[in-house]
């Protein structure tokens, strides 16, 4: 239950931050807040999916992305 509350607070915090800063250049601020809320939700979903993956696979993906960046 605590994790759900913390995740919800995170999503609200990202939405409020986007409302105040308006980083996407969206004219009505509530559009920026909605996009921020969606981004916060995407981060929470990504984090929950990341828990299901093994550590070996995460390290392999990190090394592969670093090699890809340097290779480009």
Short mmCIF file of N, CA and C in Angstrom, two decimals:
data_model
loop_
_atom_site.label_atom_id
_atom_site.label_comp_id
_atom_site.label_asym_id
_atom_site.label_seq_id
_atom_site.Cartn_x
_atom_site.Cartn_y
_atom_site.Cartn_z
N UNK A 1 0.81 -1.19 0.00
CA UNK A 1 0.00 0.00 0.00
C UNK A 1 0.85 1.26 0.00
N UNK A 2 1.98 1.21 0.71
CA UNK A 2 2.85 2.37 0.78
C UNK A 2 3.45 2.69 -0.59
N UNK A 3 3.82 1.66 -1.34
CA UNK A 3 4.41 1.90 -2.66
C UNK A 3 3.41 2.53 -3.62
N UNK A 4 2.16 2.15 -3.51
CA UNK A 4 1.14 2.75 -4.38
C UNK A 4 1.00 4.24 -4.06
N UNK A 5 1.02 4.58 -2.79
CA UNK A 5 0.92 5.98 -2.39
C UNK A 5 2.14 6.77 -2.86
N UNK A 6 3.32 6.20 -2.72
CA UNK A 6 4.54 6.88 -3.15
C UNK A 6 4.54 7.07 -4.67
N UNK A 7 4.10 6.07 -5.40
CA UNK A 7 4.04 6.19 -6.86
C UNK A 7 3.03 7.25 -7.27
N UNK A 8 1.89 7.30 -6.59
CA UNK A 8 0.89 8.30 -6.89
C UNK A 8 1.42 9.71 -6.61
N UNK A 9 2.11 9.88 -5.49
CA UNK A 9 2.70 11.17 -5.15
C UNK A 9 3.74 11.56 -6.20
N UNK A 10 4.52 10.61 -6.69
CA UNK A 10 5.51 10.89 -7.73
C UNK A 10 4.84 11.41 -9.00
N UNK A 11 3.75 10.75 -9.41
CA UNK A 11 3.05 11.18 -10.62
C UNK A 11 2.48 12.59 -10.45
N UNK A 12 1.90 12.86 -9.28
CA UNK A 12 1.37 14.20 -9.00
C UNK A 12 2.50 15.23 -8.99
N UNK A 13 3.63 14.89 -8.39
CA UNK A 13 4.77 15.81 -8.34
C UNK A 13 5.28 16.15 -9.74
N UNK A 14 5.38 15.15 -10.61
CA UNK A 14 5.84 15.40 -11.98
C UNK A 14 4.83 16.29 -12.71
N UNK A 15 3.56 16.04 -12.52
CA UNK A 15 2.53 16.85 -13.18
C UNK A 15 2.57 18.31 -12.69
N UNK A 16 2.73 18.51 -11.40
CA UNK A 16 2.80 19.87 -10.86
C UNK A 16 4.05 20.58 -11.35
N UNK A 17 5.17 19.86 -11.39
CA UNK A 17 6.40 20.45 -11.88
C UNK A 17 6.27 20.88 -13.34
N UNK A 18 5.65 20.04 -14.15
CA UNK A 18 5.44 20.41 -15.55
C UNK A 18 4.47 21.57 -15.68
N UNK A 19 3.50 21.67 -14.78
CA UNK A 19 2.57 22.81 -14.79
C UNK A 19 3.30 24.11 -14.51
N UNK A 20 4.21 24.07 -13.54
CA UNK A 20 4.92 25.28 -13.14
C UNK A 20 5.97 25.68 -14.18
N UNK A 21 6.75 24.70 -14.65
CA UNK A 21 7.87 24.99 -15.56
C UNK A 21 7.41 25.12 -17.00
N UNK A 22 6.40 24.37 -17.40
CA UNK A 22 5.88 24.34 -18.77
C UNK A 22 7.01 24.01 -19.76
N UNK A 23 7.64 22.82 -19.62
CA UNK A 23 8.84 22.52 -20.40
C UNK A 23 8.59 22.20 -21.87
N UNK A 24 7.38 21.90 -22.25
CA UNK A 24 7.12 21.46 -23.61
C UNK A 24 6.62 22.58 -24.50
N UNK A 25 6.51 23.77 -23.98
CA UNK A 25 6.05 24.90 -24.76
C UNK A 25 4.57 24.83 -25.09
N UNK A 26 3.82 24.07 -24.32
CA UNK A 26 2.38 23.98 -24.54
C UNK A 26 1.72 25.22 -23.95
N UNK A 27 0.84 25.84 -24.73
CA UNK A 27 0.27 27.12 -24.33
C UNK A 27 -0.57 27.02 -23.06
N UNK A 28 -1.63 26.24 -23.01
CA UNK A 28 -2.32 26.13 -21.71
C UNK A 28 -1.48 25.26 -20.76
N UNK A 29 -1.30 25.74 -19.57
CA UNK A 29 -0.45 25.01 -18.62
C UNK A 29 -1.02 23.66 -18.24
N UNK A 30 -2.33 23.50 -18.31
CA UNK A 30 -2.89 22.20 -17.93
C UNK A 30 -2.58 21.14 -18.97
N UNK A 31 -2.26 21.53 -20.22
CA UNK A 31 -1.76 20.55 -21.20
C UNK A 31 -0.39 20.03 -20.78
N UNK A 32 0.46 20.95 -20.32
CA UNK A 32 1.79 20.55 -19.86
C UNK A 32 1.67 19.65 -18.62
N UNK A 33 0.72 19.95 -17.75
CA UNK A 33 0.51 19.12 -16.55
C UNK A 33 0.02 17.73 -16.95
N UNK A 34 -0.84 17.66 -17.96
CA UNK A 34 -1.34 16.35 -18.42
C UNK A 34 -0.21 15.52 -19.03
N UNK A 35 0.63 16.16 -19.83
CA UNK A 35 1.78 15.45 -20.41
C UNK A 35 2.74 15.02 -19.32
N UNK A 36 2.95 15.85 -18.31
CA UNK A 36 3.80 15.49 -17.18
C UNK A 36 3.23 14.32 -16.40
N UNK A 37 1.92 14.30 -16.22
CA UNK A 37 1.29 13.17 -15.55
C UNK A 37 1.46 11.88 -16.34
N UNK A 38 1.33 11.97 -17.65
CA UNK A 38 1.55 10.79 -18.50
C UNK A 38 3.00 10.32 -18.44
N UNK A 39 3.93 11.27 -18.42
CA UNK A 39 5.35 10.89 -18.30
C UNK A 39 5.63 10.24 -16.94
N UNK A 40 5.06 10.78 -15.89
CA UNK A 40 5.23 10.19 -14.56
C UNK A 40 4.66 8.78 -14.51
N UNK A 41 3.49 8.58 -15.13
CA UNK A 41 2.88 7.25 -15.19
C UNK A 41 3.75 6.29 -15.98
N UNK A 42 4.35 6.78 -17.09
CA UNK A 42 5.24 5.94 -17.90
C UNK A 42 6.46 5.51 -17.09
N UNK A 43 7.00 6.40 -16.28
CA UNK A 43 8.15 6.05 -15.44
C UNK A 43 7.77 4.98 -14.42
N UNK A 44 6.58 5.10 -13.83
CA UNK A 44 6.12 4.12 -12.86
C UNK A 44 5.92 2.75 -13.53
N UNK A 45 5.34 2.74 -14.72
CA UNK A 45 5.14 1.48 -15.44
C UNK A 45 6.49 0.86 -15.81
N UNK A 46 7.43 1.69 -16.27
CA UNK A 46 8.77 1.20 -16.62
C UNK A 46 9.46 0.61 -15.40
N UNK A 47 9.32 1.28 -14.26
CA UNK A 47 9.95 0.78 -13.03
C UNK A 47 9.36 -0.54 -12.60
N UNK A 48 8.05 -0.68 -12.74
CA UNK A 48 7.43 -1.94 -12.34
C UNK A 48 7.82 -3.08 -13.28
N UNK A 49 8.00 -2.78 -14.56
CA UNK A 49 8.44 -3.80 -15.51
C UNK A 49 9.91 -4.16 -15.29
N UNK A 50 10.70 -3.20 -14.83
CA UNK A 50 12.12 -3.42 -14.60
C UNK A 50 12.35 -4.38 -13.43
N UNK A 51 11.42 -4.42 -12.49
CA UNK A 51 11.56 -5.34 -11.35
C UNK A 51 11.47 -6.80 -11.78
N UNK A 52 10.80 -7.07 -12.89
CA UNK A 52 10.61 -8.44 -13.34
C UNK A 52 11.82 -9.01 -14.08
N UNK A 53 12.72 -8.13 -14.51
CA UNK A 53 13.88 -8.55 -15.30
C UNK A 53 15.04 -8.90 -14.37
N UNK A 54 15.83 -9.90 -14.75
CA UNK A 54 16.96 -10.30 -13.93
C UNK A 54 18.08 -9.26 -14.01
N UNK A 55 18.94 -9.27 -12.99
CA UNK A 55 20.05 -8.32 -12.93
C UNK A 55 21.02 -8.57 -14.08
N UNK A 56 21.23 -9.82 -14.43
CA UNK A 56 22.14 -10.17 -15.52
C UNK A 56 21.66 -9.54 -16.83
N UNK A 57 20.39 -9.56 -17.07
CA UNK A 57 19.83 -8.99 -18.30
C UNK A 57 19.93 -7.46 -18.29
N UNK A 58 19.73 -6.84 -17.13
CA UNK A 58 19.84 -5.37 -17.03
C UNK A 58 21.27 -4.93 -17.30
N UNK A 59 22.25 -5.63 -16.71
CA UNK A 59 23.65 -5.29 -16.98
C UNK A 59 24.00 -5.48 -18.45
N UNK A 60 23.51 -6.54 -19.06
CA UNK A 60 23.75 -6.76 -20.48
C UNK A 60 23.16 -5.66 -21.34
N UNK A 61 21.97 -5.21 -21.01
CA UNK A 61 21.34 -4.12 -21.76
C UNK A 61 22.11 -2.81 -21.58
N UNK A 62 22.59 -2.55 -20.36
CA UNK A 62 23.35 -1.33 -20.11
C UNK A 62 24.66 -1.33 -20.87
N UNK A 63 25.35 -2.45 -20.84
CA UNK A 63 26.62 -2.55 -21.57
C UNK A 63 26.38 -2.43 -23.07
N UNK A 64 25.32 -3.07 -23.55
CA UNK A 64 25.01 -2.99 -24.98
C UNK A 64 24.66 -1.59 -25.41
N UNK A 65 23.93 -0.84 -24.58
CA UNK A 65 23.60 0.53 -24.96
C UNK A 65 24.83 1.44 -24.93
N UNK A 66 25.72 1.22 -23.97
CA UNK A 66 26.96 2.01 -23.92
C UNK A 66 27.82 1.73 -25.13
N UNK A 67 27.97 0.47 -25.50
CA UNK A 67 28.75 0.12 -26.69
C UNK A 67 28.10 0.67 -27.96
N UNK A 68 26.78 0.69 -28.01
CA UNK A 68 26.09 1.25 -29.15
C UNK A 68 26.31 2.75 -29.28
N UNK A 69 26.31 3.44 -28.15
CA UNK A 69 26.55 4.90 -28.17
C UNK A 69 27.96 5.19 -28.64
N UNK A 70 28.95 4.47 -28.11
CA UNK A 70 30.33 4.69 -28.52
C UNK A 70 30.58 4.23 -29.94
N UNK A 71 29.85 3.21 -30.38
CA UNK A 71 30.01 2.72 -31.75
C UNK A 71 29.46 3.68 -32.79
N UNK A 72 28.49 4.46 -32.40
CA UNK A 72 27.89 5.41 -33.34
C UNK A 72 28.81 6.59 -33.45
#
